[in-house]
Amino acid sequence: MSKKRMVFLTGMLFVSSILGSCSLFQKADSSSGVSSVSASLASEPDGSSAVSSSSAKDSSGSDSEKESSSGSIPESESSAESQESGGAGTGQTTGVVLQEVADSLGESPLNLPAWLPLEPGYAFVSAKTERTTYGYFITYYETKEPIAVNAPALADSQQASPIATFEATVYVSKAAAAVAVDHHDAGQGYGPSAPPKVDLGYGISGYQDSGAGSTFLGWNEGNWLLETRQLISDGERGVSSARAVVQALETLFLPPPKDTGHIRIDYADPSVPRTTIKWQEEEVVYSIDSTKDPIAILEMAASIKK
C-alpha cells in the first residue's frame, strides 16, 4: 500500500462543532439505537432545526483549496475532475445549487458532496432535502432543464432522475453508530480451510467466500472496510470491481473517518450495481447510496471537502 494512500485513508479528521452555539439534546430510542434530536444540530436563519457542523480542512490537509473564506462553494469550481466511466458522462455541478442545498439544511457545504456525476442528456442538478428526527436526508437529481431545489417537478421522471442519496443520522452513542457502520476485519471468521487471498493490486489482498448463491469479497484499507457481492453465476465481476476500486483509490481520497467506514458494492442485479458508502464521526453516521457507476460514486464521496 502506498504511503500516500495510508496517510489519507487513516488520517484522523477533526470533527467540527455539531451545534455551533446550540447544544444537542438526545432522547434514547432503545429499540433502534438512534438518537431523537429535540434540539437542532444547527439553526437555520428562521430558527428551525437542521444538522450542521463548521468548516474543516479537507482530507488532503489543505485549508485554502477550492473554498471561499465563508465556506461556500464557488460556482465555477468542483473538487473532482470530470471522468468517463462505464459509458456514462459526468458533469460539473453548480456551486449555487449545492450552496442552496446546504443552506436549506443549515449545513456547511464542506460537509456535503461538491461534485455529482451526470449521465448523457442531463446538464443540471437539483435536490430534495428533508430534516428528519435523527438528522437529514438529501436526494440529488440530474435534470435536463434547471429545476429549483425541493420543487415538485423533481417527482416527474421525464424531467429529473435520481443520482444518489446522502444522509446524516445521529445515534444515541458511538457504540450504536459503530453497529450501523458494521466495520470489521475482512479476514474475520476465516479458518485454515479458507480460500486463498485474492490479489487486488498495489499490495492489497482480499478475502473471498461463497454461499447462498453469492460470492463475497472483502478487504481493508486504513479505517475502511470494502466489500463486493455478486451472483456466483456472474463470473469474476466482484474481483474486477474490487481491483477497479483499489486502483481508483490510488488517486481518490475519501473523507477519512474519525472512527470507521464501510463501502459495499452489490451486484445482486448485475446490470444495476448498488454502492453504499458509510462512515462514522463520533455519534453521527454519514451515508451515500446510489445505483450509478461505483467509481463515479466514490468520486462523489471524495469531493467532500472536510
PDB file of C-alpha atoms in Angstrom:
ATOM      1  CA  MET A   1       0.000   0.000   0.000  1.00  0.00           C
ATOM      2  CA  SER A   2       1.410   3.397  -0.972  1.00  0.00           C
ATOM      3  CA  LYS A   3       2.347   5.869   1.724  1.00  0.00           C
ATOM      4  CA  LYS A   4       0.049   8.419   0.133  1.00  0.00           C
ATOM      5  CA  ARG A   5      -2.924   6.019   0.394  1.00  0.00           C
ATOM      6  CA  MET A   6      -2.250   5.246   4.052  1.00  0.00           C
ATOM      7  CA  VAL A   7      -1.966   8.919   5.001  1.00  0.00           C
ATOM      8  CA  PHE A   8      -5.342   9.807   3.548  1.00  0.00           C
ATOM      9  CA  LEU A   9      -7.296   6.694   4.459  1.00  0.00           C
ATOM     10  CA  THR A  10      -6.140   6.549   8.064  1.00  0.00           C
ATOM     11  CA  GLY A  11      -5.837  10.242   8.863  1.00  0.00           C
ATOM     12  CA  MET A  12      -7.953  11.410  11.820  1.00  0.00           C
ATOM     13  CA  LEU A  13     -10.451  14.056  10.928  1.00  0.00           C
ATOM     14  CA  PHE A  14     -11.077  16.751  13.494  1.00  0.00           C
ATOM     15  CA  VAL A  15     -14.830  16.888  13.885  1.00  0.00           C
ATOM     16  CA  SER A  16     -16.186  20.406  13.807  1.00  0.00           C
ATOM     17  CA  SER A  17     -18.735  21.608  16.332  1.00  0.00           C
ATOM     18  CA  ILE A  18     -22.075  19.983  15.642  1.00  0.00           C
ATOM     19  CA  LEU A  19     -24.101  22.595  17.369  1.00  0.00           C
ATOM     20  CA  GLY A  20     -22.449  25.996  16.995  1.00  0.00           C
ATOM     21  CA  SER A  21     -23.947  27.963  19.839  1.00  0.00           C
ATOM     22  CA  CYS A  22     -26.702  25.384  20.485  1.00  0.00           C
ATOM     23  CA  SER A  23     -26.380  22.065  22.264  1.00  0.00           C
ATOM     24  CA  LEU A  24     -27.619  18.668  21.158  1.00  0.00           C
ATOM     25  CA  PHE A  25     -30.343  17.162  23.300  1.00  0.00           C
ATOM     26  CA  GLN A  26     -30.835  13.471  22.752  1.00  0.00           C
ATOM     27  CA  LYS A  27     -33.553  11.100  23.884  1.00  0.00           C
ATOM     28  CA  ALA A  28     -32.532   7.483  23.600  1.00  0.00           C
ATOM     29  CA  ASP A  29     -34.642   5.228  21.422  1.00  0.00           C
ATOM     30  CA  SER A  30     -33.722   1.881  22.927  1.00  0.00           C
ATOM     31  CA  SER A  31     -35.350  -0.057  20.098  1.00  0.00           C
ATOM     32  CA  SER A  32     -33.160   1.398  17.345  1.00  0.00           C
ATOM     33  CA  GLY A  33     -30.113   2.946  18.985  1.00  0.00           C
ATOM     34  CA  VAL A  34     -30.901   6.145  17.067  1.00  0.00           C
ATOM     35  CA  SER A  35     -30.896   9.392  18.981  1.00  0.00           C
ATOM     36  CA  SER A  36     -34.014  11.552  18.937  1.00  0.00           C
ATOM     37  CA  VAL A  37     -32.874  15.090  18.256  1.00  0.00           C
ATOM     38  CA  SER A  38     -35.117  17.501  20.152  1.00  0.00           C
ATOM     39  CA  ALA A  39     -32.836  20.469  19.615  1.00  0.00           C
ATOM     40  CA  SER A  40     -31.166  21.309  16.344  1.00  0.00           C
ATOM     41  CA  LEU A  41     -27.808  20.067  15.202  1.00  0.00           C
ATOM     42  CA  ALA A  42     -27.669  23.578  13.832  1.00  0.00           C
ATOM     43  CA  SER A  43     -30.006  26.515  13.401  1.00  0.00           C
ATOM     44  CA  GLU A  44     -31.363  27.880  10.173  1.00  0.00           C
ATOM     45  CA  PRO A  45     -31.922  31.612   9.833  1.00  0.00           C
ATOM     46  CA  ASP A  46     -35.623  31.028  10.571  1.00  0.00           C
ATOM     47  CA  GLY A  47     -34.746  29.263  13.820  1.00  0.00           C
ATOM     48  CA  SER A  48     -35.867  25.802  12.701  1.00  0.00           C
ATOM     49  CA  SER A  49     -33.841  22.645  13.287  1.00  0.00           C
ATOM     50  CA  ALA A  50     -31.202  21.174  10.985  1.00  0.00           C
ATOM     51  CA  VAL A  51     -27.898  19.329  11.110  1.00  0.00           C
ATOM     52  CA  SER A  52     -24.692  21.325  10.834  1.00  0.00           C
ATOM     53  CA  SER A  53     -21.013  21.473  11.560  1.00  0.00           C
ATOM     54  CA  SER A  54     -18.496  24.178  10.829  1.00  0.00           C
ATOM     55  CA  SER A  55     -15.894  24.005   8.094  1.00  0.00           C
ATOM     56  CA  ALA A  56     -12.749  21.926   8.484  1.00  0.00           C
ATOM     57  CA  LYS A  57      -9.706  21.149   6.378  1.00  0.00           C
ATOM     58  CA  ASP A  58     -10.259  18.746   3.521  1.00  0.00           C
ATOM     59  CA  SER A  59      -8.727  15.273   3.523  1.00  0.00           C
ATOM     60  CA  SER A  60      -5.639  16.499   1.696  1.00  0.00           C
ATOM     61  CA  GLY A  61      -4.789  18.765   4.613  1.00  0.00           C
ATOM     62  CA  SER A  62      -5.229  21.933   2.557  1.00  0.00           C
ATOM     63  CA  ASP A  63      -7.253  24.724   4.134  1.00  0.00           C
ATOM     64  CA  SER A  64      -7.217  27.038   1.141  1.00  0.00           C
ATOM     65  CA  GLU A  65      -8.162  24.979  -1.913  1.00  0.00           C
ATOM     66  CA  LYS A  66     -11.482  25.431  -3.712  1.00  0.00           C
ATOM     67  CA  GLU A  67     -13.339  27.242  -0.957  1.00  0.00           C
ATOM     68  CA  SER A  68     -14.075  30.832  -0.097  1.00  0.00           C
ATOM     69  CA  SER A  69     -13.410  32.337   3.278  1.00  0.00           C
ATOM     70  CA  SER A  70     -17.103  31.897   4.144  1.00  0.00           C
ATOM     71  CA  GLY A  71     -17.042  28.160   3.392  1.00  0.00           C
ATOM     72  CA  SER A  72     -19.309  28.490   0.345  1.00  0.00           C
ATOM     73  CA  ILE A  73     -18.579  26.664  -2.916  1.00  0.00           C
ATOM     74  CA  PRO A  74     -17.561  28.937  -5.820  1.00  0.00           C
ATOM     75  CA  GLU A  75     -19.962  28.362  -8.710  1.00  0.00           C
ATOM     76  CA  SER A  76     -17.243  27.705 -11.278  1.00  0.00           C
ATOM     77  CA  GLU A  77     -15.290  25.160  -9.225  1.00  0.00           C
ATOM     78  CA  SER A  78     -15.580  21.474  -8.428  1.00  0.00           C
ATOM     79  CA  SER A  79     -13.468  19.292  -6.150  1.00  0.00           C
ATOM     80  CA  ALA A  80     -13.018  16.477  -8.673  1.00  0.00           C
ATOM     81  CA  GLU A  81     -12.115  16.248 -12.331  1.00  0.00           C
ATOM     82  CA  SER A  82     -14.655  15.043 -14.890  1.00  0.00           C
ATOM     83  CA  GLN A  83     -14.292  11.440 -15.994  1.00  0.00           C
ATOM     84  CA  GLU A  84     -15.799   8.968 -18.407  1.00  0.00           C
ATOM     85  CA  SER A  85     -16.762   5.716 -16.708  1.00  0.00           C
ATOM     86  CA  GLY A  86     -18.899   2.828 -17.891  1.00  0.00           C
ATOM     87  CA  GLY A  87     -20.192   4.851 -20.846  1.00  0.00           C
ATOM     88  CA  ALA A  88     -21.774   7.439 -18.561  1.00  0.00           C
ATOM     89  CA  GLY A  89     -20.593  11.010 -18.889  1.00  0.00           C
ATOM     90  CA  THR A  90     -20.094  13.108 -15.777  1.00  0.00           C
ATOM     91  CA  GLY A  91     -20.538  16.822 -15.421  1.00  0.00           C
ATOM     92  CA  GLN A  92     -19.648  19.630 -13.075  1.00  0.00           C
ATOM     93  CA  THR A  93     -22.386  20.718 -10.704  1.00  0.00           C
ATOM     94  CA  THR A  94     -23.004  24.386 -10.000  1.00  0.00           C
ATOM     95  CA  GLY A  95     -21.916  25.832  -6.702  1.00  0.00           C
ATOM     96  CA  VAL A  96     -25.111  27.854  -6.489  1.00  0.00           C
ATOM     97  CA  VAL A  97     -27.310  24.736  -6.341  1.00  0.00           C
ATOM     98  CA  LEU A  98     -25.029  22.947  -3.881  1.00  0.00           C
ATOM     99  CA  GLN A  99     -24.919  26.025  -1.664  1.00  0.00           C
ATOM    100  CA  GLU A 100     -28.725  26.175  -1.719  1.00  0.00           C
ATOM    101  CA  VAL A 101     -28.884  22.521  -0.634  1.00  0.00           C
ATOM    102  CA  ALA A 102     -26.567  23.260   2.285  1.00  0.00           C
ATOM    103  CA  ASP A 103     -28.489  26.403   3.234  1.00  0.00           C
ATOM    104  CA  SER A 104     -31.824  24.562   3.231  1.00  0.00           C
ATOM    105  CA  LEU A 105     -30.434  22.278   5.951  1.00  0.00           C
ATOM    106  CA  GLY A 106     -28.338  24.781   7.853  1.00  0.00           C
ATOM    107  CA  GLU A 107     -25.343  22.595   6.964  1.00  0.00           C
ATOM    108  CA  SER A 108     -21.844  23.647   5.988  1.00  0.00           C
ATOM    109  CA  PRO A 109     -21.295  22.917   2.280  1.00  0.00           C
ATOM    110  CA  LEU A 110     -17.906  21.498   3.236  1.00  0.00           C
ATOM    111  CA  ASN A 111     -19.704  18.513   4.782  1.00  0.00           C
ATOM    112  CA  LEU A 112     -21.598  17.700   1.572  1.00  0.00           C
ATOM    113  CA  PRO A 113     -20.534  16.438  -1.868  1.00  0.00           C
ATOM    114  CA  ALA A 114     -19.194  19.201  -4.111  1.00  0.00           C
ATOM    115  CA  TRP A 115     -19.391  17.125  -7.309  1.00  0.00           C
ATOM    116  CA  LEU A 116     -22.050  14.838  -8.788  1.00  0.00           C
ATOM    117  CA  PRO A 117     -21.921  12.538 -11.841  1.00  0.00           C
ATOM    118  CA  LEU A 118     -24.285  13.311 -14.734  1.00  0.00           C
ATOM    119  CA  GLU A 119     -25.491  10.893 -17.402  1.00  0.00           C
ATOM    120  CA  PRO A 120     -25.512  11.996 -21.078  1.00  0.00           C
ATOM    121  CA  GLY A 121     -28.537  14.161 -21.822  1.00  0.00           C
ATOM    122  CA  TYR A 122     -28.553  15.769 -18.390  1.00  0.00           C
ATOM    123  CA  ALA A 123     -26.892  19.135 -17.832  1.00  0.00           C
ATOM    124  CA  PHE A 124     -28.189  20.339 -14.456  1.00  0.00           C
ATOM    125  CA  VAL A 125     -28.555  19.176 -10.863  1.00  0.00           C
ATOM    126  CA  SER A 126     -31.109  19.724  -8.135  1.00  0.00           C
ATOM    127  CA  ALA A 127     -32.134  18.066  -4.892  1.00  0.00           C
ATOM    128  CA  LYS A 128     -34.857  17.298  -2.389  1.00  0.00           C
ATOM    129  CA  THR A 129     -33.854  17.951   1.197  1.00  0.00           C
ATOM    130  CA  GLU A 130     -35.526  16.737   4.365  1.00  0.00           C
ATOM    131  CA  ARG A 131     -34.772  17.328   8.010  1.00  0.00           C
ATOM    132  CA  THR A 132     -35.574  14.209   9.984  1.00  0.00           C
ATOM    133  CA  THR A 133     -35.951  13.412  13.675  1.00  0.00           C
ATOM    134  CA  TYR A 134     -32.429  11.984  13.627  1.00  0.00           C
ATOM    135  CA  GLY A 135     -30.593  14.241  11.149  1.00  0.00           C
ATOM    136  CA  TYR A 136     -31.240  14.970   7.482  1.00  0.00           C
ATOM    137  CA  PHE A 137     -31.773  13.241   4.142  1.00  0.00           C
ATOM    138  CA  ILE A 138     -30.902  14.528   0.638  1.00  0.00           C
ATOM    139  CA  THR A 139     -31.824  13.063  -2.741  1.00  0.00           C
ATOM    140  CA  TYR A 140     -29.686  14.519  -5.534  1.00  0.00           C
ATOM    141  CA  TYR A 141     -31.160  14.647  -9.056  1.00  0.00           C
ATOM    142  CA  GLU A 142     -29.848  15.194 -12.553  1.00  0.00           C
ATOM    143  CA  THR A 143     -32.185  17.253 -14.732  1.00  0.00           C
ATOM    144  CA  LYS A 144     -32.455  18.259 -18.374  1.00  0.00           C
ATOM    145  CA  GLU A 145     -33.525  21.803 -17.527  1.00  0.00           C
ATOM    146  CA  PRO A 146     -32.952  23.846 -14.369  1.00  0.00           C
ATOM    147  CA  ILE A 147     -35.305  22.819 -11.539  1.00  0.00           C
ATOM    148  CA  ALA A 148     -35.269  24.533  -8.173  1.00  0.00           C
ATOM    149  CA  VAL A 149     -34.265  22.661  -5.024  1.00  0.00           C
ATOM    150  CA  ASN A 150     -37.322  20.957  -3.463  1.00  0.00           C
ATOM    151  CA  ALA A 151     -39.515  21.813  -6.466  1.00  0.00           C
ATOM    152  CA  PRO A 152     -42.495  19.464  -7.165  1.00  0.00           C
ATOM    153  CA  ALA A 153     -41.156  18.932 -10.715  1.00  0.00           C
ATOM    154  CA  LEU A 154     -38.423  16.686  -9.277  1.00  0.00           C
ATOM    155  CA  ALA A 155     -41.075  13.961  -8.929  1.00  0.00           C
ATOM    156  CA  ASP A 156     -41.522  13.909 -12.719  1.00  0.00           C
ATOM    157  CA  SER A 157     -39.290  11.145 -14.136  1.00  0.00           C
ATOM    158  CA  GLN A 158     -39.421  12.829 -17.539  1.00  0.00           C
ATOM    159  CA  GLN A 159     -37.675  15.870 -16.100  1.00  0.00           C
ATOM    160  CA  ALA A 160     -35.470  14.527 -13.313  1.00  0.00           C
ATOM    161  CA  SER A 161     -33.619  11.312 -12.472  1.00  0.00           C
ATOM    162  CA  PRO A 162     -32.131  10.420  -9.047  1.00  0.00           C
ATOM    163  CA  ILE A 163     -28.334  10.351  -8.798  1.00  0.00           C
ATOM    164  CA  ALA A 164     -27.780   9.367  -5.170  1.00  0.00           C
ATOM    165  CA  THR A 165     -28.956   9.920  -1.637  1.00  0.00           C
ATOM    166  CA  PHE A 166     -26.881  11.466   1.145  1.00  0.00           C
ATOM    167  CA  GLU A 167     -27.911  11.011   4.768  1.00  0.00           C
ATOM    168  CA  ALA A 168     -26.684  12.066   8.205  1.00  0.00           C
ATOM    169  CA  THR A 169     -28.045  10.164  11.201  1.00  0.00           C
ATOM    170  CA  VAL A 170     -27.310  10.884  14.864  1.00  0.00           C
ATOM    171  CA  TYR A 171     -27.213   7.784  17.092  1.00  0.00           C
ATOM    172  CA  VAL A 172     -27.620   7.616  20.839  1.00  0.00           C
ATOM    173  CA  SER A 173     -23.956   6.638  21.304  1.00  0.00           C
ATOM    174  CA  LYS A 174     -20.735   5.970  19.425  1.00  0.00           C
ATOM    175  CA  ALA A 175     -21.296   2.251  20.001  1.00  0.00           C
ATOM    176  CA  ALA A 176     -24.704   2.382  18.314  1.00  0.00           C
ATOM    177  CA  ALA A 177     -23.222   4.339  15.410  1.00  0.00           C
ATOM    178  CA  ALA A 178     -20.469   1.731  15.039  1.00  0.00           C
ATOM    179  CA  VAL A 179     -23.078  -1.036  14.784  1.00  0.00           C
ATOM    180  CA  ALA A 180     -24.767   0.875  11.949  1.00  0.00           C
ATOM    181  CA  VAL A 181     -21.485   1.172  10.019  1.00  0.00           C
ATOM    182  CA  ASP A 182     -20.708  -2.556  10.507  1.00  0.00           C
ATOM    183  CA  HIS A 183     -16.935  -2.271  10.151  1.00  0.00           C
ATOM    184  CA  HIS A 184     -14.831  -5.380  10.805  1.00  0.00           C
ATOM    185  CA  ASP A 185     -11.662  -7.152   9.773  1.00  0.00           C
ATOM    186  CA  ALA A 186     -12.255  -8.522   6.267  1.00  0.00           C
ATOM    187  CA  GLY A 187     -10.490 -11.743   7.242  1.00  0.00           C
ATOM    188  CA  GLN A 188     -12.646 -12.241  10.321  1.00  0.00           C
ATOM    189  CA  GLY A 189     -14.204 -15.689  10.577  1.00  0.00           C
ATOM    190  CA  TYR A 190     -11.930 -17.413   8.084  1.00  0.00           C
ATOM    191  CA  GLY A 191     -10.313 -20.634   9.263  1.00  0.00           C
ATOM    192  CA  PRO A 192      -7.384 -22.697   7.938  1.00  0.00           C
ATOM    193  CA  SER A 193      -9.588 -24.038   5.141  1.00  0.00           C
ATOM    194  CA  ALA A 194     -10.495 -20.553   3.865  1.00  0.00           C
ATOM    195  CA  PRO A 195      -9.860 -19.889   0.167  1.00  0.00           C
ATOM    196  CA  PRO A 196      -6.569 -18.183  -0.673  1.00  0.00           C
ATOM    197  CA  LYS A 197      -6.351 -14.436  -0.638  1.00  0.00           C
ATOM    198  CA  VAL A 198      -7.158 -12.582  -3.871  1.00  0.00           C
ATOM    199  CA  ASP A 199      -4.516 -10.190  -5.197  1.00  0.00           C
ATOM    200  CA  LEU A 200      -6.210  -6.836  -5.801  1.00  0.00           C
ATOM    201  CA  GLY A 201      -3.068  -4.957  -6.803  1.00  0.00           C
ATOM    202  CA  TYR A 202      -0.965  -2.299  -5.077  1.00  0.00           C
ATOM    203  CA  GLY A 203      -0.010  -4.753  -2.339  1.00  0.00           C
ATOM    204  CA  ILE A 204      -3.616  -5.265  -1.213  1.00  0.00           C
ATOM    205  CA  SER A 205      -5.262  -8.680  -0.778  1.00  0.00           C
ATOM    206  CA  GLY A 206      -8.928  -9.543  -0.341  1.00  0.00           C
ATOM    207  CA  TYR A 207     -10.781 -12.464   1.209  1.00  0.00           C
ATOM    208  CA  GLN A 208     -13.338 -14.264  -0.946  1.00  0.00           C
ATOM    209  CA  ASP A 209     -16.080 -16.670   0.073  1.00  0.00           C
ATOM    210  CA  SER A 210     -19.309 -18.007  -1.437  1.00  0.00           C
ATOM    211  CA  GLY A 211     -22.675 -19.081  -0.102  1.00  0.00           C
ATOM    212  CA  ALA A 212     -26.423 -18.858  -0.771  1.00  0.00           C
ATOM    213  CA  GLY A 213     -25.820 -18.221  -4.456  1.00  0.00           C
ATOM    214  CA  SER A 214     -23.491 -15.262  -3.953  1.00  0.00           C
ATOM    215  CA  THR A 215     -19.759 -14.635  -3.857  1.00  0.00           C
ATOM    216  CA  PHE A 216     -18.403 -12.096  -1.381  1.00  0.00           C
ATOM    217  CA  LEU A 217     -15.031 -10.343  -1.485  1.00  0.00           C
ATOM    218  CA  GLY A 218     -13.757  -8.071   1.275  1.00  0.00           C
ATOM    219  CA  TRP A 219     -10.605  -6.148   2.144  1.00  0.00           C
ATOM    220  CA  ASN A 220      -9.445  -3.370   4.463  1.00  0.00           C
ATOM    221  CA  GLU A 221      -7.712  -0.118   3.679  1.00  0.00           C
ATOM    222  CA  GLY A 222      -6.895   2.028   6.682  1.00  0.00           C
ATOM    223  CA  ASN A 223     -10.094   2.549   8.690  1.00  0.00           C
ATOM    224  CA  TRP A 224     -12.257   1.418   5.772  1.00  0.00           C
ATOM    225  CA  LEU A 225     -13.840  -1.987   5.122  1.00  0.00           C
ATOM    226  CA  LEU A 226     -14.603  -2.526   1.423  1.00  0.00           C
ATOM    227  CA  GLU A 227     -16.757  -5.330   0.026  1.00  0.00           C
ATOM    228  CA  THR A 228     -18.262  -6.559  -3.216  1.00  0.00           C
ATOM    229  CA  ARG A 229     -21.092  -9.058  -3.651  1.00  0.00           C
ATOM    230  CA  GLN A 230     -22.057 -10.814  -6.872  1.00  0.00           C
ATOM    231  CA  LEU A 231     -24.049 -13.815  -8.013  1.00  0.00           C
ATOM    232  CA  ILE A 232     -21.932 -16.965  -8.296  1.00  0.00           C
ATOM    233  CA  SER A 233     -23.086 -17.228 -11.903  1.00  0.00           C
ATOM    234  CA  ASP A 234     -21.689 -13.759 -12.664  1.00  0.00           C
ATOM    235  CA  GLY A 235     -18.077 -14.865 -13.237  1.00  0.00           C
ATOM    236  CA  GLU A 236     -15.360 -12.657 -11.782  1.00  0.00           C
ATOM    237  CA  ARG A 237     -17.338  -9.406 -11.665  1.00  0.00           C
ATOM    238  CA  GLY A 238     -16.664  -8.894  -7.955  1.00  0.00           C
ATOM    239  CA  VAL A 239     -12.912  -9.317  -8.356  1.00  0.00           C
ATOM    240  CA  SER A 240     -12.806  -6.991 -11.362  1.00  0.00           C
ATOM    241  CA  SER A 241     -14.835  -4.394  -9.489  1.00  0.00           C
ATOM    242  CA  ALA A 242     -12.612  -4.664  -6.411  1.00  0.00           C
ATOM    243  CA  ARG A 243      -9.459  -4.172  -8.478  1.00  0.00           C
ATOM    244  CA  ALA A 244     -11.014  -1.117 -10.162  1.00  0.00           C
ATOM    245  CA  VAL A 245     -11.833   0.342  -6.735  1.00  0.00           C
ATOM    246  CA  VAL A 246      -8.326  -0.300  -5.422  1.00  0.00           C
ATOM    247  CA  GLN A 247      -6.852   1.410  -8.470  1.00  0.00           C
ATOM    248  CA  ALA A 248      -9.248   4.375  -8.185  1.00  0.00           C
ATOM    249  CA  LEU A 249      -8.340   4.889  -4.539  1.00  0.00           C
ATOM    250  CA  GLU A 250      -4.726   5.474  -5.535  1.00  0.00           C
ATOM    251  CA  THR A 251      -5.835   8.938  -6.707  1.00  0.00           C
ATOM    252  CA  LEU A 252      -9.205   9.483  -4.982  1.00  0.00           C
ATOM    253  CA  PHE A 253      -9.090  10.415  -1.315  1.00  0.00           C
ATOM    254  CA  LEU A 254     -12.211   9.552   0.634  1.00  0.00           C
ATOM    255  CA  PRO A 255     -13.185  11.601   3.690  1.00  0.00           C
ATOM    256  CA  PRO A 256     -11.040   9.936   6.381  1.00  0.00           C
ATOM    257  CA  PRO A 257     -13.445   8.664   9.053  1.00  0.00           C
ATOM    258  CA  LYS A 258     -12.694   9.703  12.603  1.00  0.00           C
ATOM    259  CA  ASP A 259     -13.792   6.224  13.570  1.00  0.00           C
ATOM    260  CA  THR A 260     -14.529   3.705  10.788  1.00  0.00           C
ATOM    261  CA  GLY A 261     -16.057   3.462   7.309  1.00  0.00           C
ATOM    262  CA  HIS A 262     -17.662   0.783   5.137  1.00  0.00           C
ATOM    263  CA  ILE A 263     -18.083   0.595   1.353  1.00  0.00           C
ATOM    264  CA  ARG A 264     -20.229  -2.115  -0.239  1.00  0.00           C
ATOM    265  CA  ILE A 265     -20.815  -2.638  -3.972  1.00  0.00           C
ATOM    266  CA  ASP A 266     -23.650  -5.098  -4.541  1.00  0.00           C
ATOM    267  CA  TYR A 267     -24.189  -6.778  -7.923  1.00  0.00           C
ATOM    268  CA  ALA A 268     -27.305  -8.728  -6.869  1.00  0.00           C
ATOM    269  CA  ASP A 269     -28.693  -7.247 -10.086  1.00  0.00           C
ATOM    270  CA  PRO A 270     -25.671  -7.420 -12.421  1.00  0.00           C
ATOM    271  CA  SER A 271     -26.971  -4.568 -14.582  1.00  0.00           C
ATOM    272  CA  VAL A 272     -27.647  -2.199 -11.655  1.00  0.00           C
ATOM    273  CA  PRO A 273     -24.854  -2.230  -9.049  1.00  0.00           C
ATOM    274  CA  ARG A 274     -25.780  -0.604  -5.732  1.00  0.00           C
ATOM    275  CA  THR A 275     -22.995   1.294  -3.985  1.00  0.00           C
ATOM    276  CA  THR A 276     -23.326   2.166  -0.304  1.00  0.00           C
ATOM    277  CA  ILE A 277     -20.706   4.253   1.495  1.00  0.00           C
ATOM    278  CA  LYS A 278     -20.944   4.833   5.260  1.00  0.00           C
ATOM    279  CA  TRP A 279     -18.578   6.462   7.701  1.00  0.00           C
ATOM    280  CA  GLN A 280     -18.729   7.352  11.383  1.00  0.00           C
ATOM    281  CA  GLU A 281     -17.903  10.649  13.102  1.00  0.00           C
ATOM    282  CA  GLU A 282     -18.484  10.147  16.820  1.00  0.00           C
ATOM    283  CA  GLU A 283     -22.282   9.550  17.160  1.00  0.00           C
ATOM    284  CA  VAL A 284     -23.043  10.629  13.583  1.00  0.00           C
ATOM    285  CA  VAL A 285     -23.130   8.242  10.605  1.00  0.00           C
ATOM    286  CA  TYR A 286     -22.968   9.717   7.093  1.00  0.00           C
ATOM    287  CA  SER A 287     -24.040   7.577   4.152  1.00  0.00           C
ATOM    288  CA  ILE A 288     -24.246   7.711   0.352  1.00  0.00           C
ATOM    289  CA  ASP A 289     -26.419   5.265  -1.596  1.00  0.00           C
ATOM    290  CA  SER A 290     -26.606   5.026  -5.391  1.00  0.00           C
ATOM    291  CA  THR A 291     -27.116   2.719  -8.365  1.00  0.00           C
ATOM    292  CA  LYS A 292     -24.865   4.805 -10.606  1.00  0.00           C
ATOM    293  CA  ASP A 293     -21.370   3.720 -11.663  1.00  0.00           C
ATOM    294  CA  PRO A 294     -19.488   2.734  -8.464  1.00  0.00           C
ATOM    295  CA  ILE A 295     -16.296   4.614  -9.349  1.00  0.00           C
ATOM    296  CA  ALA A 296     -18.281   7.783 -10.031  1.00  0.00           C
ATOM    297  CA  ILE A 297     -19.923   7.448  -6.607  1.00  0.00           C
ATOM    298  CA  LEU A 298     -16.513   7.055  -4.989  1.00  0.00           C
ATOM    299  CA  GLU A 299     -15.536  10.284  -6.721  1.00  0.00           C
ATOM    300  CA  MET A 300     -18.678  11.918  -5.379  1.00  0.00           C
ATOM    301  CA  ALA A 301     -17.653  10.883  -1.846  1.00  0.00           C
ATOM    302  CA  ALA A 302     -14.111  12.092  -2.441  1.00  0.00           C
ATOM    303  CA  SER A 303     -15.442  15.561  -3.327  1.00  0.00           C
ATOM    304  CA  ILE A 304     -16.482  16.165   0.284  1.00  0.00           C
ATOM    305  CA  LYS A 305     -14.003  18.789   1.420  1.00  0.00           C
ATOM    306  CA  LYS A 306     -13.917  18.350   5.193  1.00  0.00           C
TER     307      LYS A 306
END
